[in-house]
Amino acid sequence: MMRSKYEVIVIGGGIIGCSIAYYLAKAQMDVALFDGGKIGAKTTQAAAGMLGAHSESDGDYSLFFPFARSSQREYTRLKDELYEVSGLDIGYRAGGILKLAFNEEEKQNLHSLLTQPTVQWLNFNEVNMLEHGISDDVLGAAYIADDVNVIPSSTCEAFAKSAQVLGASLFENCTVYSIGKGRNYIVNTEKGNVEAKHIVVATGVYSNHLFQNLGISEQLSPVKGESLIVQHDGPMLRYTLFHDKSYIVPRNNGKLVIGATMIQDDWSESICLQSVEGLIKKAKAMLPSSANWKIVGFTSGLRPTTFDGHPFIGRHPEEERILIACGHFRNGILLAPATGKMIRDLILNNEVNQEWVDAFRIDRRQMAAI
Ligand SMILES: Cc1cc2nc3c(=O)[nH]c(=O)nc-3n(C[C@H](O)[C@H](O)[C@H](O)COP(=O)(O)OP(=O)(O)OC[C@H]3O[C@@H](n4cnc5c(N)ncnc54)[C@H](O)[C@@H]3O)c2cc1C
């Protein structure tokens, strides 16, 4: 039953909204979460689930990396906590990523990654000892043991269920149309109006309508990603194989993900034959025996992308009780815990790392111009 008033309303039930609802419920806030469809059914279900703090940093060790690493570390604790609260397993799989290099130039490109104490260079023989059947064309790999993976849908569900167990109310099939102002905020939903003291907008790439309603000039754009879900009878891969933004990710449910395309500004979720052909080609180049694997499914989703590739996490520039948490691009699964904690701390006026506040604020483009 929907009440007429909550302390906090979270709009959007992807991994970001569900993580926020969880951390708020754990802090004993009175939370309701609204999703226009089914929880976790949009971009989140399409993700591979790599927690690629190192792998995705691309040499940016000053800003993205510490935030991402704090989130990655939080998962080591959180996986057990979510299981205890919800009884759901998030599919946390140790092993890590082998970021392959096929020639000297690609090895050079891994140089900055290899300066991290947690990353190690392995030559072909060492890689082959870890994972048999790697292509003979591989020169070696950067081995990142800490970049483990989870199953995104299970993780989102575990956040949502845990939030609910801790007292949050979840409403599916209930689109939010607009947010108005009275003494509190008035949220206009498909099933009527609801009041809240704090609002969190966590609507992923689908945020532009609410941004416009809230007087925010920034926009999110999609980068579509298509993937194959596969299975095979042989021994399971132990490590994620990664090369040139393509990957094969082994999951704890016996399946593997071969991903993913990067198609700019495509709002459709359709999957085209050319993409499937490209994914298979890249998988075979890393691991020739993958040609015999069986396709058991396809996924597609829209990565929510901001003007500079970093998410928007923080307060509305004029309305301090409206918070934004969108635009997590390739890393929403990785960044969900750190985002949930940061939004909780902003709402509770707890101390928050000021560098992160400045880096992720939604009006950073205007601030930089001043
Ligand atoms: C192919 C692919 C591979 C990826 N791999 C990884 C990976 O390995 N690791 C990683 O960390 N990240 C990965 N990502 C990125 C990750 O999936 C996203 O960053 C993350 O899922 C974004 O989550 P979200 O909650 O912001 O958005 P979403 O999951 O899209 O959730 C937004 C929710 O808001 C709801 N909504 C929208 N508008 C409204 C409204 N007006 N009212 C009510 N509800 C509304 C939607 O129904 C939706 O459920 C990948 C993405 C893709 C596409």
XYZ file of C-alpha atoms and ligand atoms in Angstrom:
423
model
C 0.000 0.000 0.000
C 1.372 3.359 -1.023
C 1.337 5.929 1.786
C 0.859 9.654 1.167
C 4.252 10.612 2.617
C 7.810 9.232 3.018
C 11.016 10.735 4.312
C 12.928 9.879 1.102
C 11.656 8.907 -2.352
C 14.131 7.217 -4.685
C 13.082 7.361 -8.346
C 14.531 4.473 -10.389
C 15.071 0.838 -9.435
C 18.272 -0.012 -11.322
C 21.362 -0.990 -9.335
C 22.028 2.647 -8.414
C 18.553 3.366 -7.006
C 18.427 -0.004 -5.220
C 21.845 0.505 -3.621
C 20.788 3.971 -2.426
C 17.525 2.588 -0.998
C 19.532 -0.099 0.800
C 22.017 2.245 2.471
C 19.207 4.645 3.460
C 17.055 1.851 4.902
C 20.089 0.540 6.775
C 20.464 4.027 8.275
C 16.824 3.718 9.418
C 15.439 6.287 7.002
C 11.819 5.903 5.855
C 12.310 5.180 2.125
C 10.092 4.462 -0.866
C 11.489 3.482 -4.275
C 9.496 3.822 -7.522
C 10.333 2.148 -10.813
C 8.396 2.642 -14.033
C 8.852 -1.045 -14.939
C 10.438 -3.986 -13.199
C 13.338 -3.475 -10.785
C 16.711 -4.115 -12.489
C 15.169 -4.692 -15.926
C 16.781 -1.818 -17.874
C 20.531 -1.139 -18.266
C 21.438 -3.093 -15.124
C 20.329 -6.476 -16.527
C 22.622 -5.992 -19.558
C 25.841 -5.461 -17.604
C 28.653 -7.999 -17.494
C 29.254 -7.305 -13.801
C 33.010 -6.696 -13.767
C 34.173 -4.653 -10.776
C 36.891 -3.131 -12.933
C 38.346 -0.447 -10.683
C 41.821 -0.889 -12.196
C 40.793 -2.076 -15.609
C 38.461 0.894 -16.248
C 40.701 3.602 -14.815
C 42.555 4.234 -18.072
C 45.431 5.931 -16.285
C 43.105 8.237 -14.261
C 44.404 7.334 -10.806
C 43.618 10.677 -9.169
C 39.849 10.788 -9.281
C 37.929 7.806 -10.664
C 40.256 5.207 -9.169
C 39.998 5.989 -5.411
C 36.204 6.237 -5.657
C 35.962 3.026 -7.703
C 38.418 1.198 -5.459
C 36.462 2.144 -2.321
C 33.356 0.694 -3.979
C 35.182 -2.461 -5.055
C 36.455 -2.947 -1.493
C 32.961 -2.397 -0.067
C 31.733 -5.386 -2.120
C 34.068 -7.770 -0.263
C 32.050 -7.063 2.899
C 28.704 -6.332 1.278
C 28.354 -9.699 -0.484
C 28.002 -11.424 2.897
C 25.886 -8.676 4.425
C 23.364 -8.733 1.537
C 23.201 -12.523 1.771
C 22.552 -12.377 5.512
C 19.797 -9.785 5.137
C 18.096 -11.014 1.950
C 19.162 -14.656 1.552
C 20.210 -13.771 -2.032
C 23.637 -14.546 -3.485
C 25.134 -11.787 -5.679
C 27.391 -14.213 -7.584
C 30.670 -12.677 -6.359
C 33.422 -14.491 -8.242
C 37.098 -14.153 -7.372
C 39.736 -14.669 -10.058
C 40.080 -11.259 -11.622
C 40.930 -9.974 -15.083
C 43.654 -10.902 -17.547
C 44.013 -7.834 -19.754
C 45.658 -9.283 -22.848
C 48.312 -7.717 -25.077
C 48.887 -9.133 -28.564
C 51.978 -7.048 -29.412
C 54.593 -4.677 -27.930
C 52.471 -1.595 -28.592
C 49.562 -3.068 -26.634
C 51.963 -4.010 -23.842
C 53.176 -0.398 -23.771
C 49.550 0.762 -23.499
C 49.270 -1.269 -20.280
C 52.250 0.579 -18.802
C 50.260 2.943 -16.594
C 48.063 0.074 -15.330
C 51.196 -1.944 -14.506
C 52.488 0.843 -12.224
C 49.742 -0.137 -9.746
C 51.114 -2.421 -6.991
C 48.028 -4.632 -7.320
C 48.668 -5.370 -11.040
C 51.261 -7.810 -12.383
C 52.691 -8.461 -15.880
C 52.566 -12.134 -16.992
C 54.259 -13.443 -20.148
C 52.528 -15.890 -22.513
C 53.663 -19.026 -20.649
C 52.546 -17.609 -17.313
C 49.160 -16.622 -18.763
C 48.769 -20.069 -20.295
C 49.543 -21.689 -16.927
C 46.631 -19.755 -15.417
C 44.225 -20.242 -18.290
C 44.800 -23.002 -20.872
C 43.859 -22.433 -24.484
C 44.648 -18.718 -24.749
C 45.504 -17.756 -28.339
C 49.162 -18.349 -29.349
C 49.164 -14.779 -30.679
C 49.007 -13.375 -27.133
C 52.244 -11.773 -25.912
C 51.219 -11.561 -22.270
C 48.714 -9.930 -19.924
C 48.270 -7.495 -17.075
C 46.824 -9.621 -14.282
C 44.409 -7.754 -11.988
C 43.387 -10.120 -9.190
C 41.179 -7.522 -7.446
C 38.941 -6.804 -10.483
C 36.504 -9.596 -9.645
C 32.915 -9.832 -10.879
C 29.309 -10.211 -9.696
C 26.006 -11.045 -11.408
C 24.308 -7.644 -11.909
C 20.635 -8.753 -11.828
C 21.224 -10.813 -8.689
C 23.104 -7.934 -7.054
C 20.339 -5.452 -7.859
C 17.723 -7.868 -6.551
C 19.751 -8.434 -3.357
C 19.997 -4.664 -2.757
C 16.233 -4.273 -3.361
C 15.203 -7.216 -1.195
C 17.581 -6.157 1.602
C 16.223 -2.602 1.492
C 12.718 -4.040 1.773
C 13.648 -6.298 4.699
C 15.048 -3.219 6.446
C 11.759 -1.341 5.971
C 11.881 0.313 2.534
C 8.733 0.243 0.351
C 9.274 -0.731 -3.290
C 6.802 0.089 -6.077
C 7.204 -1.408 -9.568
C 5.245 -0.378 -12.678
C 4.856 3.101 -11.230
C 6.419 5.802 -13.411
C 7.208 9.177 -11.869
C 6.039 11.956 -14.194
C 7.163 15.076 -12.348
C 8.347 16.577 -9.075
C 6.626 19.665 -7.679
C 7.212 21.804 -4.641
C 5.015 22.370 -1.607
C 6.160 22.372 2.018
C 7.795 19.067 1.038
C 8.323 17.781 -2.528
C 5.262 16.389 -4.304
C 6.049 13.431 -6.525
C 3.485 12.882 -9.276
C 3.372 9.147 -10.066
C 1.285 6.867 -12.262
C -0.640 5.875 -9.119
C -1.128 9.351 -7.615
C 0.813 11.985 -5.689
C 3.226 11.252 -2.822
C 5.102 13.678 -0.570
C 8.733 13.413 0.512
C 11.285 15.498 2.354
C 14.147 14.270 0.153
C 14.113 13.095 -3.464
C 16.770 10.984 -5.179
C 16.748 10.829 -8.986
C 18.398 7.542 -10.036
C 16.784 7.000 -13.410
C 19.915 6.053 -15.398
C 19.978 7.099 -19.041
C 16.229 7.773 -18.866
C 16.696 10.931 -16.740
C 16.390 13.715 -19.310
C 12.663 14.274 -18.823
C 13.022 14.669 -15.048
C 16.168 16.815 -15.510
C 14.127 19.186 -17.671
C 11.339 19.221 -15.075
C 13.935 20.098 -12.399
C 15.567 22.891 -14.427
C 18.789 20.918 -14.995
C 20.392 21.665 -18.353
C 22.689 18.601 -18.490
C 21.574 15.639 -20.616
C 22.428 11.955 -20.643
C 23.029 10.064 -23.866
C 23.103 6.310 -24.517
C 25.998 4.113 -25.571
C 24.297 0.860 -26.462
C 25.979 -2.423 -25.496
C 25.021 -5.845 -26.865
C 26.328 -9.126 -25.428
C 26.014 -12.891 -25.807
C 25.346 -15.269 -22.926
C 27.014 -18.626 -23.563
C 27.585 -22.008 -21.973
C 29.858 -24.981 -22.600
C 30.555 -28.446 -21.186
C 34.309 -28.079 -20.591
C 36.037 -26.674 -17.509
C 34.930 -23.124 -16.625
C 37.237 -20.171 -17.291
C 38.772 -19.002 -14.018
C 39.599 -15.462 -15.149
C 37.907 -12.744 -17.175
C 39.689 -12.311 -20.512
C 39.762 -8.694 -21.674
C 41.121 -7.104 -24.820
C 40.347 -3.762 -26.424
C 37.036 -3.215 -24.559
C 35.913 -6.781 -25.446
C 35.700 -9.472 -22.833
C 34.687 -12.984 -21.820
C 33.403 -13.004 -18.238
C 32.832 -16.337 -16.438
C 29.933 -16.244 -13.987
C 29.168 -18.222 -10.857
C 25.968 -19.557 -12.453
C 27.904 -21.662 -15.013
C 27.354 -19.176 -17.850
C 29.725 -16.702 -19.511
C 29.194 -13.257 -21.000
C 30.815 -12.283 -24.284
C 30.607 -8.500 -24.558
C 30.112 -5.876 -25.588
C 29.459 -3.436 -28.397
C 29.725 0.346 -27.902
C 27.175 2.104 -30.129
C 26.789 5.853 -29.560
C 23.401 7.592 -29.440
C 21.308 4.525 -30.243
C 18.177 4.548 -28.045
C 16.922 1.160 -29.352
C 17.632 -2.052 -27.441
C 17.611 -4.254 -30.549
C 20.556 -6.579 -31.272
C 21.952 -6.754 -34.800
C 23.654 -9.652 -36.618
C 26.780 -7.639 -37.388
C 27.281 -7.031 -33.667
C 26.907 -10.733 -32.877
C 29.428 -11.564 -35.617
C 31.902 -9.024 -34.176
C 31.534 -10.364 -30.625
C 32.169 -13.949 -31.746
C 35.221 -12.870 -33.757
C 36.749 -11.075 -30.769
C 36.058 -13.982 -28.411
C 37.701 -16.435 -30.843
C 40.753 -14.151 -31.172
C 41.297 -14.378 -27.386
C 40.287 -18.013 -26.891
C 39.985 -20.062 -30.125
C 38.052 -22.920 -28.442
C 35.176 -20.505 -27.692
C 33.995 -21.182 -31.276
C 32.353 -24.378 -29.930
C 30.394 -22.727 -27.138
C 26.593 -22.610 -27.197
C 24.647 -19.339 -27.257
C 21.931 -19.400 -24.582
C 20.869 -15.745 -24.663
C 21.427 -12.170 -25.808
C 21.336 -8.952 -23.804
C 21.317 -5.310 -24.720
C 21.273 -2.112 -22.666
C 22.005 1.599 -22.804
C 25.018 2.855 -20.859
C 24.080 6.220 -19.314
C 26.708 8.688 -20.471
C 27.523 12.229 -19.319
C 29.508 14.928 -21.178
C 32.810 13.917 -19.499
C 32.238 10.201 -18.828
C 31.984 10.639 -15.041
C 28.671 10.198 -13.190
C 26.499 12.921 -11.700
C 26.310 12.252 -7.953
C 25.274 15.043 -5.601
C 22.788 17.763 -4.786
C 20.610 19.700 -7.196
C 22.347 23.117 -7.577
C 19.412 25.037 -6.042
C 17.349 22.427 -4.196
C 19.617 20.807 -1.645
C 17.079 18.113 -0.689
C 16.920 16.844 -4.278
C 19.816 14.499 -5.046
C 20.978 13.165 -8.384
C 22.719 9.811 -8.989
C 22.845 9.080 -12.733
C 25.283 8.633 -15.596
C 27.447 5.742 -14.407
C 28.338 4.796 -17.999
C 30.416 1.534 -18.077
C 30.718 1.223 -14.291
C 27.367 1.386 -12.523
C 27.694 -2.078 -11.022
C 31.174 -1.300 -9.695
C 30.171 2.149 -8.395
C 26.779 1.239 -6.858
C 28.006 0.811 -3.241
C 30.110 4.013 -3.215
C 27.220 5.942 -4.804
C 24.708 4.570 -2.287
C 26.935 5.545 0.623
C 27.648 9.005 -0.772
C 23.950 9.819 -1.297
C 23.131 8.494 2.193
C 25.846 10.689 3.709
C 24.675 13.781 1.818
C 21.094 13.256 3.029
C 22.220 12.670 6.614
C 24.683 15.592 6.444
C 27.533 13.213 7.305
C 31.069 14.056 6.238
C 31.677 13.346 2.534
C 35.005 13.397 0.662
C 35.024 16.936 -0.807
C 37.044 15.889 -3.874
C 34.291 13.483 -4.837
C 31.586 16.089 -4.191
C 33.393 18.523 -6.537
C 34.200 15.910 -9.160
C 30.698 14.490 -9.494
C 28.490 17.566 -8.950
C 25.978 18.037 -11.730
C 26.880 21.699 -12.354
C 30.642 21.042 -12.681
C 30.653 22.201 -16.300
C 29.277 25.623 -15.288
C 31.606 25.783 -12.265
C 34.637 25.097 -14.498
C 33.564 27.894 -16.857
C 33.470 30.496 -14.026
C 26.682 -4.156 -22.245
C 26.946 -3.498 -20.929
C 27.934 -3.994 -20.117
C 28.203 -3.387 -18.890
N 29.139 -3.941 -18.084
C 29.394 -3.395 -16.869
C 30.338 -3.983 -16.001
O 30.935 -5.011 -16.320
N 30.585 -3.381 -14.809
C 29.936 -2.244 -14.417
O 30.213 -1.742 -13.323
N 29.003 -1.687 -15.216
C 28.718 -2.216 -16.434
N 27.806 -1.644 -17.264
C 27.197 -0.362 -16.869
C 26.024 -0.549 -15.919
O 25.148 -1.517 -16.441
C 25.277 0.779 -15.732
O 26.178 1.824 -15.405
C 24.244 0.648 -14.608
O 23.424 -0.483 -14.817
C 23.376 1.886 -14.523
O 22.430 1.648 -13.515
P 21.249 2.662 -13.238
O 20.543 2.196 -12.026
O 21.775 4.056 -13.261
O 20.319 2.562 -14.544
P 19.195 1.488 -14.948
O 19.610 0.118 -14.658
O 18.796 1.815 -16.343
O 18.017 1.852 -13.960
C 17.247 3.017 -14.101
C 15.831 2.645 -13.673
O 15.046 3.846 -13.615
C 13.742 3.521 -14.044
N 13.115 4.770 -14.473
C 13.520 5.594 -15.477
N 12.716 6.681 -15.537
C 11.785 6.531 -14.550
C 10.685 7.325 -14.100
N 10.390 8.502 -14.656
N 9.940 6.853 -13.066
C 10.238 5.671 -12.448
N 11.279 4.892 -12.851
C 12.042 5.317 -13.877
C 13.936 2.501 -15.160
O 12.765 1.711 -15.325
C 15.145 1.710 -14.673
O 14.771 0.516 -14.009
C 27.479 -2.233 -18.481
C 26.468 -1.752 -19.305
C 26.188 -2.376 -20.513
C 25.075 -1.857 -21.370
